[in-house]
CSV table of C-alpha atoms in Angstrom, one decimal:
chain,number,residue,atom,x,y,z
D,1,MET,CA,7.3,-28.5,19.2
D,2,ASN,CA,7.9,-26.8,16.0
D,3,TYR,CA,9.0,-23.1,16.0
D,4,PRO,CA,9.6,-21.9,12.6
D,5,ASN,CA,13.0,-20.0,12.3
D,6,GLY,CA,13.9,-21.6,15.9
D,7,LYS,CA,12.0,-18.6,17.4
D,8,LYS,CA,10.1,-19.3,20.5
D,9,PRO,CA,6.9,-17.1,20.5
D,10,SER,CA,7.7,-16.4,24.0
D,11,ARG,CA,9.6,-13.2,22.6
D,12,GLN,CA,6.5,-12.0,21.4
D,13,VAL,CA,5.0,-12.1,24.8
D,14,ASN,CA,8.4,-10.5,26.3
D,15,GLN,CA,7.8,-7.8,23.7
D,16,MET,CA,4.4,-6.9,25.3
D,17,ASN,CA,5.9,-7.0,28.8
D,18,LYS,CA,8.8,-5.0,27.9
D,19,GLU,CA,7.9,-1.9,29.8
D,20,LYS,CA,7.5,-3.9,32.8
D,21,THR,CA,11.0,-5.5,32.6
D,22,SER,CA,13.1,-3.1,30.8
D,23,PHE,CA,14.0,-0.9,33.9
D,24,SER,CA,16.9,-3.6,34.1
D,25,LYS,CA,19.1,-3.4,31.2
D,26,ARG,CA,20.9,-6.7,32.0
D,27,GLY,CA,19.6,-9.8,30.5
D,28,MET,CA,18.3,-8.2,27.3
D,29,THR,CA,18.1,-10.4,24.3
D,30,LEU,CA,19.9,-9.5,21.4
D,31,GLU,CA,16.5,-8.6,19.7
D,32,GLU,CA,15.6,-6.0,22.4
D,33,ASP,CA,18.9,-4.6,22.3
D,34,ILE,CA,18.8,-4.2,18.4
D,35,ASN,CA,15.2,-2.9,18.9
D,36,GLU,CA,16.4,-0.2,21.1
D,37,THR,CA,19.4,0.6,19.0
D,38,ASN,CA,17.1,1.0,15.7
D,39,THR,CA,14.7,3.3,18.0
D,40,PHE,CA,17.6,5.5,19.0
D,41,TYR,CA,18.8,5.7,15.3
D,42,LEU,CA,15.1,6.5,14.2
D,43,HIS,CA,14.7,9.4,16.8
D,44,SER,CA,18.0,10.7,16.3
D,45,ASN,CA,17.4,10.8,12.6
D,46,LYS,CA,20.4,8.8,12.0
D,47,ALA,CA,18.5,5.7,10.1
D,48,VAL,CA,15.1,4.2,9.5
D,49,ILE,CA,15.6,0.6,10.1
D,50,HIS,CA,12.6,-1.6,11.5
D,51,LYS,CA,12.2,-5.2,12.6
D,52,LYS,CA,9.4,-6.8,10.4
D,53,PRO,CA,6.6,-8.1,12.3
D,54,THR,CA,6.7,-12.2,12.7
D,55,PRO,CA,4.9,-13.7,9.9
D,56,VAL,CA,1.4,-15.2,11.1
D,57,GLN,CA,-0.7,-17.5,9.0
D,58,ILE,CA,-4.3,-16.6,10.2
D,59,VAL,CA,-6.9,-19.2,10.0
D,60,LYS,CA,-9.6,-18.1,12.1
D,61,VAL,CA,-11.0,-14.6,13.0
D,62,ASP,CA,-13.8,-13.7,15.4
D,63,TYR,CA,-15.9,-10.5,15.2
D,64,PRO,CA,-17.1,-9.7,18.4
D,65,LYS,CA,-20.0,-6.9,18.3
D,66,ARG,CA,-18.7,-3.7,19.4
D,67,SER,CA,-15.0,-4.7,19.8
D,68,ALA,CA,-11.9,-5.6,17.9
D,69,ALA,CA,-11.4,-8.6,15.8
D,70,VAL,CA,-9.8,-11.7,17.6
D,71,ILE,CA,-7.4,-14.2,15.8
D,72,LYS,CA,-8.5,-17.7,17.6
D,73,GLU,CA,-6.3,-19.8,15.3
D,74,GLY,CA,-2.9,-19.0,13.8
D,75,TYR,CA,0.4,-20.5,13.0
D,76,PHE,CA,4.0,-19.0,12.9
D,77,LYS,CA,5.2,-19.2,9.4
D,78,GLN,CA,8.9,-19.3,8.3
D,79,ALA,CA,10.2,-15.9,7.5
D,80,SER,CA,11.2,-15.7,3.6
D,81,THR,CA,13.5,-12.8,4.1
D,82,THR,CA,15.7,-11.4,7.1
D,83,ASP,CA,14.0,-9.7,10.2
D,84,TYR,CA,15.2,-6.2,9.8
D,85,ASN,CA,15.7,-3.7,6.8
D,86,GLY,CA,15.7,0.0,6.1
D,87,ILE,CA,17.7,3.0,4.9
D,88,TYR,CA,20.8,4.8,6.1
D,89,GLN,CA,22.1,7.8,4.1
D,90,GLY,CA,20.3,6.8,1.0
D,91,LYS,CA,21.8,3.2,1.2
D,92,TYR,CA,19.5,0.1,1.7
D,93,ILE,CA,20.3,-1.9,4.9
D,94,ASP,CA,19.2,-5.6,5.3
D,95,PHE,CA,20.3,-7.9,8.1
D,96,GLU,CA,19.3,-10.8,10.3
D,97,ALA,CA,20.2,-11.1,13.8
D,98,LYS,CA,21.3,-14.5,15.8
D,99,GLU,CA,22.3,-15.3,19.2
D,100,THR,CA,24.2,-18.4,20.0
D,101,LYS,CA,24.9,-20.2,23.1
D,102,ASN,CA,27.6,-21.9,21.4
D,103,LYS,CA,31.0,-21.2,22.7
D,104,THR,CA,33.0,-22.3,19.5
D,105,SER,CA,31.1,-22.0,16.5
D,106,PHE,CA,27.8,-20.4,14.9
D,107,PRO,CA,25.4,-23.1,14.0
D,108,LEU,CA,24.4,-22.7,10.2
D,109,ALA,CA,21.0,-24.2,11.1
D,110,ASN,CA,20.3,-20.9,12.7
D,111,ILE,CA,19.6,-19.6,9.2
D,112,HIS,CA,17.5,-20.9,6.4
D,113,ASP,CA,17.6,-21.5,2.7
D,114,HIS,CA,15.1,-18.5,1.9
D,115,GLN,CA,17.0,-16.1,4.2
D,116,VAL,CA,20.3,-17.0,2.3
D,117,GLU,CA,18.9,-16.6,-1.2
D,118,HIS,CA,17.1,-13.3,0.0
D,119,MET,CA,20.7,-12.1,1.1
D,120,GLN,CA,22.2,-13.0,-2.2
D,121,SER,CA,19.5,-11.1,-4.1
D,122,VAL,CA,20.0,-8.1,-1.8
D,123,CYS,CA,23.7,-8.3,-2.4
D,124,GLU,CA,23.2,-8.5,-6.3
D,125,GLN,CA,21.2,-5.4,-6.1
D,126,GLY,CA,23.8,-3.4,-4.2
D,127,GLY,CA,22.5,-3.5,-0.7
D,128,ILE,CA,24.3,-3.6,2.5
D,129,CYS,CA,23.5,-7.1,3.8
D,130,PHE,CA,25.0,-8.9,6.8
D,131,LEU,CA,24.3,-10.9,9.8
D,132,ILE,CA,24.6,-9.7,13.5
D,133,ILE,CA,25.9,-12.6,15.7
D,134,ARG,CA,26.0,-12.8,19.3
D,135,PHE,CA,28.0,-15.4,21.2
D,136,ALA,CA,26.3,-15.0,24.5
D,137,PHE,CA,29.0,-17.0,26.5
D,138,HIS,CA,31.8,-14.6,25.2
D,139,ASP,CA,29.3,-11.6,25.4
D,140,GLU,CA,30.4,-10.6,21.9
D,141,THR,CA,28.3,-9.3,19.0
D,142,TYR,CA,30.0,-9.4,15.6
D,143,PHE,CA,28.9,-7.9,12.2
D,144,PHE,CA,29.3,-10.5,9.7
D,145,PRO,CA,29.0,-9.6,5.8
D,146,ALA,CA,26.9,-11.5,3.9
D,147,VAL,CA,29.2,-12.1,1.1
D,148,LYS,CA,31.5,-13.9,3.8
D,149,LEU,CA,28.7,-16.1,4.8
D,150,PHE,CA,28.1,-17.5,1.3
D,151,SER,CA,31.0,-19.7,1.0
D,152,PHE,CA,30.4,-21.3,4.3
D,153,TRP,CA,26.9,-21.9,3.5
D,154,ASN,CA,27.5,-23.7,0.3
D,155,SER,CA,30.4,-25.7,1.5
D,156,GLN,CA,28.1,-27.2,4.0
D,157,PHE,CA,26.5,-29.1,1.2
D,158,ASN,CA,29.8,-30.3,-0.3
D,159,GLY,CA,30.9,-32.0,2.9
D,160,GLY,CA,32.0,-28.8,4.7
D,161,LYS,CA,31.2,-27.8,8.2
D,162,LYS,CA,27.6,-27.2,9.4
D,163,SER,CA,28.8,-24.1,11.2
D,164,ILE,CA,31.1,-21.2,11.3
D,165,PRO,CA,34.1,-21.5,13.7
D,166,TYR,CA,34.1,-18.7,16.4
D,167,ASN,CA,37.6,-17.8,15.6
D,168,LYS,CA,36.7,-17.2,11.8
D,169,ILE,CA,34.1,-14.8,12.8
D,170,LYS,CA,36.3,-13.1,15.2
D,171,GLU,CA,38.9,-12.8,12.2
D,172,VAL,CA,36.4,-12.0,9.1
D,173,GLY,CA,33.7,-10.3,11.2
D,174,ILE,CA,34.0,-7.0,12.8
D,175,LYS,CA,33.1,-6.5,16.7
D,176,ILE,CA,30.3,-4.2,17.0
D,177,PRO,CA,30.9,-1.4,19.6
D,178,PHE,CA,28.5,-1.0,22.5
D,179,SER,CA,27.2,2.2,23.7
D,180,TYR,CA,24.6,3.2,26.2
D,181,GLN,CA,22.1,4.7,23.8
D,182,ALA,CA,23.2,2.3,20.9
D,183,ARG,CA,23.6,-1.2,22.4
D,184,VAL,CA,24.6,-3.0,19.3
D,185,ASP,CA,26.1,0.2,17.5
D,186,TYR,CA,26.3,-1.4,14.0
D,187,LEU,CA,26.0,1.8,11.9
D,188,LYS,CA,29.6,2.6,13.3
D,189,VAL,CA,30.7,-0.7,11.5
D,190,ILE,CA,28.9,0.5,8.4
D,191,ASP,CA,30.5,3.7,8.3
D,192,GLN,CA,33.8,2.0,8.5
D,193,LEU,CA,33.1,-0.6,5.9
D,194,TYR,CA,31.1,1.4,3.3
D,195,PHE,CA,31.6,5.3,3.6
Z,1,MET,CA,-15.7,-3.9,14.0
Z,2,ASN,CA,-12.3,-2.5,14.4
Z,3,TYR,CA,-10.1,-3.2,11.8
Z,4,PRO,CA,-6.5,-1.4,12.5
Z,5,ASN,CA,-5.5,0.3,9.2
Z,6,GLY,CA,-8.9,-0.3,7.9
Z,7,LYS,CA,-7.6,-3.9,6.8
Z,8,LYS,CA,-10.1,-6.7,6.7
Z,9,PRO,CA,-8.9,-9.7,8.0
Z,10,SER,CA,-10.4,-11.7,5.2
Z,11,ARG,CA,-7.5,-10.4,2.9
Z,12,GLN,CA,-5.4,-12.7,5.1
Z,13,VAL,CA,-8.0,-15.8,4.2
Z,14,ASN,CA,-7.9,-14.7,0.4
Z,15,GLN,CA,-4.1,-15.0,0.5
Z,16,MET,CA,-4.4,-18.5,1.9
Z,17,ASN,CA,-6.8,-19.3,-0.8
Z,18,LYS,CA,-4.9,-17.6,-3.8
Z,19,GLU,CA,-3.9,-20.7,-5.4
Z,20,LYS,CA,-7.4,-21.9,-5.8
Z,21,THR,CA,-8.8,-18.4,-7.0
Z,22,SER,CA,-5.8,-17.1,-9.2
Z,23,PHE,CA,-6.7,-18.9,-12.3
Z,24,SER,CA,-9.0,-16.0,-12.8
Z,25,LYS,CA,-6.9,-12.8,-13.0
Z,26,ARG,CA,-10.1,-10.5,-13.0
Z,27,GLY,CA,-11.0,-9.1,-9.8
Z,28,MET,CA,-7.7,-9.3,-8.4
Z,29,THR,CA,-7.1,-7.0,-5.4
Z,30,LEU,CA,-4.6,-4.3,-5.5
Z,31,GLU,CA,-2.4,-6.2,-3.1
Z,32,GLU,CA,-2.5,-9.4,-5.0
Z,33,ASP,CA,-1.5,-7.3,-8.0
Z,34,ILE,CA,1.4,-6.0,-6.4
Z,35,ASN,CA,2.5,-9.1,-4.7
Z,36,GLU,CA,2.5,-10.7,-8.3
Z,37,THR,CA,4.4,-7.9,-9.7
Z,38,ASN,CA,6.9,-8.0,-6.9
Z,39,THR,CA,7.2,-11.9,-7.4
Z,40,PHE,CA,7.9,-11.1,-11.1
Z,41,TYR,CA,10.6,-8.6,-10.2
Z,42,LEU,CA,12.4,-10.7,-7.6
Z,43,HIS,CA,12.5,-13.7,-10.2
Z,44,SER,CA,13.7,-11.8,-12.9
Z,45,ASN,CA,16.2,-10.0,-10.8
Z,46,LYS,CA,15.0,-6.6,-11.2
Z,47,ALA,CA,14.2,-5.9,-7.5
Z,48,VAL,CA,14.0,-7.2,-4.2
Z,49,ILE,CA,10.5,-5.8,-2.8
Z,50,HIS,CA,8.2,-7.6,-0.1
Z,51,LYS,CA,5.1,-6.9,1.7
Z,52,LYS,CA,5.8,-7.0,5.4
Z,53,PRO,CA,3.6,-9.4,7.4
Z,54,THR,CA,0.6,-8.1,8.9
Z,55,PRO,CA,1.7,-7.1,12.6
Z,56,VAL,CA,-0.3,-9.1,15.0
Z,57,GLN,CA,0.0,-9.0,18.8
Z,58,ILE,CA,0.0,-12.6,20.1
Z,59,VAL,CA,-1.7,-13.1,23.6
Z,60,LYS,CA,-2.1,-16.8,23.7
Z,61,VAL,CA,-0.1,-19.6,22.2
Z,62,ASP,CA,-0.8,-23.2,22.7
Z,63,TYR,CA,1.9,-26.0,22.5
Z,64,PRO,CA,0.3,-29.3,21.7
Z,65,LYS,CA,2.5,-32.1,21.7
Z,66,ARG,CA,4.3,-33.3,18.6
Z,67,SER,CA,2.7,-30.6,16.4
Z,68,ALA,CA,3.2,-26.7,15.6
Z,69,ALA,CA,2.4,-24.0,18.3
Z,70,VAL,CA,-1.0,-22.7,17.8
Z,71,ILE,CA,-1.8,-19.1,18.3
Z,72,LYS,CA,-5.3,-19.0,20.1
Z,73,GLU,CA,-5.6,-15.5,21.0
Z,74,GLY,CA,-4.2,-12.5,18.9
Z,75,TYR,CA,-5.2,-9.0,17.7
Z,76,PHE,CA,-4.3,-7.0,14.7
Z,77,LYS,CA,-2.1,-4.2,15.3
Z,78,GLN,CA,-2.0,-0.8,13.4
Z,79,ALA,CA,1.2,-0.9,11.2
Z,80,SER,CA,4.1,1.8,12.3
Z,81,THR,CA,5.4,1.8,9.0
Z,82,THR,CA,4.4,1.1,5.4
Z,83,ASP,CA,3.5,-2.0,4.0
Z,84,TYR,CA,6.3,-2.7,1.2
Z,85,ASN,CA,9.8,-2.0,1.0
Z,86,GLY,CA,13.1,-3.2,-0.5
Z,87,ILE,CA,16.0,-2.5,-2.8
Z,88,TYR,CA,16.0,-1.5,-6.7
Z,89,GLN,CA,19.3,-1.0,-8.2
Z,90,GLY,CA,21.0,0.0,-5.0
Z,91,LYS,CA,18.3,2.7,-4.2
Z,92,TYR,CA,15.9,2.0,-1.1
Z,93,ILE,CA,12.2,1.6,-2.0
Z,94,ASP,CA,9.5,2.1,0.3
Z,95,PHE,CA,5.5,2.6,-0.5
Z,96,GLU,CA,2.0,1.9,0.9
Z,97,ALA,CA,-0.9,0.8,-1.3
Z,98,LYS,CA,-4.3,1.8,-1.0
Z,99,GLU,CA,-7.4,1.1,-3.3
Z,100,THR,CA,-10.4,3.2,-2.9
Z,101,LYS,CA,-14.1,2.9,-4.0
Z,102,ASN,CA,-14.5,6.7,-4.0
Z,103,LYS,CA,-15.0,8.1,-7.5
Z,104,THR,CA,-13.7,11.6,-6.9
Z,105,SER,CA,-11.1,11.7,-4.2
Z,106,PHE,CA,-8.9,9.6,-2.2
Z,107,PRO,CA,-9.7,9.9,1.6
Z,108,LEU,CA,-7.0,10.5,3.6
Z,109,ALA,CA,-8.1,8.3,6.4
Z,110,ASN,CA,-6.8,5.6,4.6
Z,111,ILE,CA,-3.5,6.5,5.9
Z,112,HIS,CA,-2.1,6.6,9.4
Z,113,ASP,CA,-0.2,9.2,11.3
Z,114,HIS,CA,2.6,6.7,12.1
Z,115,GLN,CA,2.8,6.0,8.4
Z,116,VAL,CA,3.0,9.6,7.4
Z,117,GLU,CA,5.8,10.1,9.9
Z,118,HIS,CA,7.5,7.1,8.6
Z,119,MET,CA,7.4,8.4,5.0
Z,120,GLN,CA,9.1,11.7,6.0
Z,121,SER,CA,11.9,9.9,7.8
Z,122,VAL,CA,12.3,7.8,4.7
Z,123,CYS,CA,12.5,10.9,2.4
Z,124,GLU,CA,14.9,12.5,4.7
Z,125,GLN,CA,17.3,9.5,4.4
Z,126,GLY,CA,17.1,9.8,0.5
Z,127,GLY,CA,14.7,6.8,-0.1
Z,128,ILE,CA,12.5,6.5,-2.9
Z,129,CYS,CA,8.9,6.7,-1.2
Z,130,PHE,CA,5.3,6.8,-2.5
Z,131,LEU,CA,1.9,5.9,-2.4
Z,132,ILE,CA,0.2,3.5,-4.8
Z,133,ILE,CA,-3.5,4.6,-5.3
Z,134,ARG,CA,-5.8,2.6,-7.0
Z,135,PHE,CA,-9.1,3.8,-8.1
Z,136,ALA,CA,-11.4,0.9,-8.3
Z,137,PHE,CA,-14.4,2.7,-10.3
Z,138,HIS,CA,-12.0,4.4,-12.6
Z,139,ASP,CA,-9.8,1.0,-13.1
Z,140,GLU,CA,-6.7,3.5,-12.6
Z,141,THR,CA,-3.7,2.9,-10.5
Z,142,TYR,CA,-1.4,6.0,-9.7
Z,143,PHE,CA,2.1,6.4,-8.4
Z,144,PHE,CA,1.8,9.2,-5.9
Z,145,PRO,CA,5.2,10.6,-4.5
Z,146,ALA,CA,5.3,10.9,-0.8
Z,147,VAL,CA,6.6,14.4,-0.9
Z,148,LYS,CA,3.6,15.3,-2.7
Z,149,LEU,CA,1.5,13.8,0.1
Z,150,PHE,CA,2.7,15.8,2.8
Z,151,SER,CA,1.5,19.1,2.0
Z,152,PHE,CA,-2.3,17.5,1.5
Z,153,TRP,CA,-1.7,15.7,4.8
Z,154,ASN,CA,-0.6,18.9,6.9
Z,155,SER,CA,-3.4,21.1,5.5
Z,156,GLN,CA,-6.3,18.9,6.8
Z,157,PHE,CA,-5.3,19.7,10.1
Z,158,ASN,CA,-5.4,23.5,9.2
Z,159,GLY,CA,-9.3,23.6,8.0
Z,160,GLY,CA,-8.1,21.8,4.5
Z,161,LYS,CA,-9.8,19.0,2.7
Z,162,LYS,CA,-9.7,15.5,4.3
Z,163,SER,CA,-8.9,13.9,0.8
Z,164,ILE,CA,-7.0,14.6,-2.2
Z,165,PRO,CA,-9.3,15.2,-5.3
Z,166,TYR,CA,-9.2,12.7,-7.8
Z,167,ASN,CA,-8.2,15.4,-10.2
Z,168,LYS,CA,-5.1,16.1,-8.4
Z,169,ILE,CA,-4.0,12.9,-8.4
Z,170,LYS,CA,-4.5,12.5,-12.1
Z,171,GLU,CA,-2.3,15.9,-12.3
Z,172,VAL,CA,0.3,15.4,-9.8
Z,173,GLY,CA,0.7,11.5,-9.9
Z,174,ILE,CA,1.8,9.2,-12.8
Z,175,LYS,CA,-0.4,6.6,-14.0
Z,176,ILE,CA,1.1,3.1,-13.3
Z,177,PRO,CA,1.3,1.0,-16.9
Z,178,PHE,CA,-0.3,-2.4,-16.8
Z,179,SER,CA,1.5,-5.5,-18.4
Z,180,TYR,CA,0.6,-9.0,-18.0
Z,181,GLN,CA,3.7,-9.7,-16.0
Z,182,ALA,CA,4.0,-6.8,-13.7
Z,183,ARG,CA,0.1,-6.0,-13.2
Z,184,VAL,CA,1.2,-2.7,-11.6
Z,185,ASP,CA,4.5,-1.9,-13.2
Z,186,TYR,CA,5.7,0.9,-10.9
Z,187,LEU,CA,9.5,0.5,-11.5
Z,188,LYS,CA,8.8,1.7,-14.9
Z,189,VAL,CA,7.6,4.9,-13.3
Z,190,ILE,CA,10.7,4.9,-10.9
Z,191,ASP,CA,13.2,4.7,-14.0
Z,192,GLN,CA,11.0,7.7,-15.4
Z,193,LEU,CA,11.5,9.7,-12.3
Z,194,TYR,CA,14.6,8.8,-10.4
Z,195,PHE,CA,17.0,7.4,-13.2
């Protein structure tokens, strides 16, 4: 099965069933945690940060009489940018979020060329750009600045590792604190690093 | 037929056929013009601004063996934010683009509650937020600051007009210059207003 971007479409379906399942806060995906965090940031006027919709290539659409248009054939496209962006106190925020089951490293295959190029462009324009990496096994979530990613990314094409060791992420990244309302409280890290 | 956001899905199809039709620059939609402009900005390292994917609610997905997942049932969702955002020289940029065939006014029905709320939040965070409005009949494209929109928007609920008169847009807005490479050169207006 070809999932662009390693994303299972079942996530979409989870989204739709969210209201049914969200009474239990345990076992939430990183995406769900970040979406809830962003909703909290928005409602408390802290920041305006949204997940971009999943890019879909629409091939066939039906127009039944007196009802909504139905997409009958479509395909998942690979994202050309990161998944999340927005504004926090005048500053442009841009990030990608990835969860790994790997215990000892973060495989670079989780990210794509286009996304790294995008992150480089954002850094050049002076944006705050980073990865949010969750190690499911360790139950730890890290803020990893994009500028730190680029050397790991480039070295893989020169015989270097195809992953970032867990220890490096612990050393270079910043652990994102958890709170009940902001389950992945990444603005705390941004406050510390950029303000 | 119910198009969320007044968007005909045929635009999607146009996107896919773009390579076929783009040899002729005449008759391009505002969306196509802005996308080309953004590509030019990106490649010349001026700014990083992208259109967000059309939000789709995915209901049914097939997973044929040895080939890509196929969306078999999906619906267009109403956008909760604006269509375009990104970064220009460290500043957060956010806008919605609308084309009207109306000669004398811009109908406010082209925009939705959620979008206006989003624009208000972006303004509060200090972002550069605006509408790009094209009057197809006059072949004119205007930069209309979001802060100017809000009073028109609110007054419609207090017995005011449900549209912004063309003359007001001419007066309050700024005409966006055209160039071959940047067909809707809105950064020129931003330079003038914010730098």
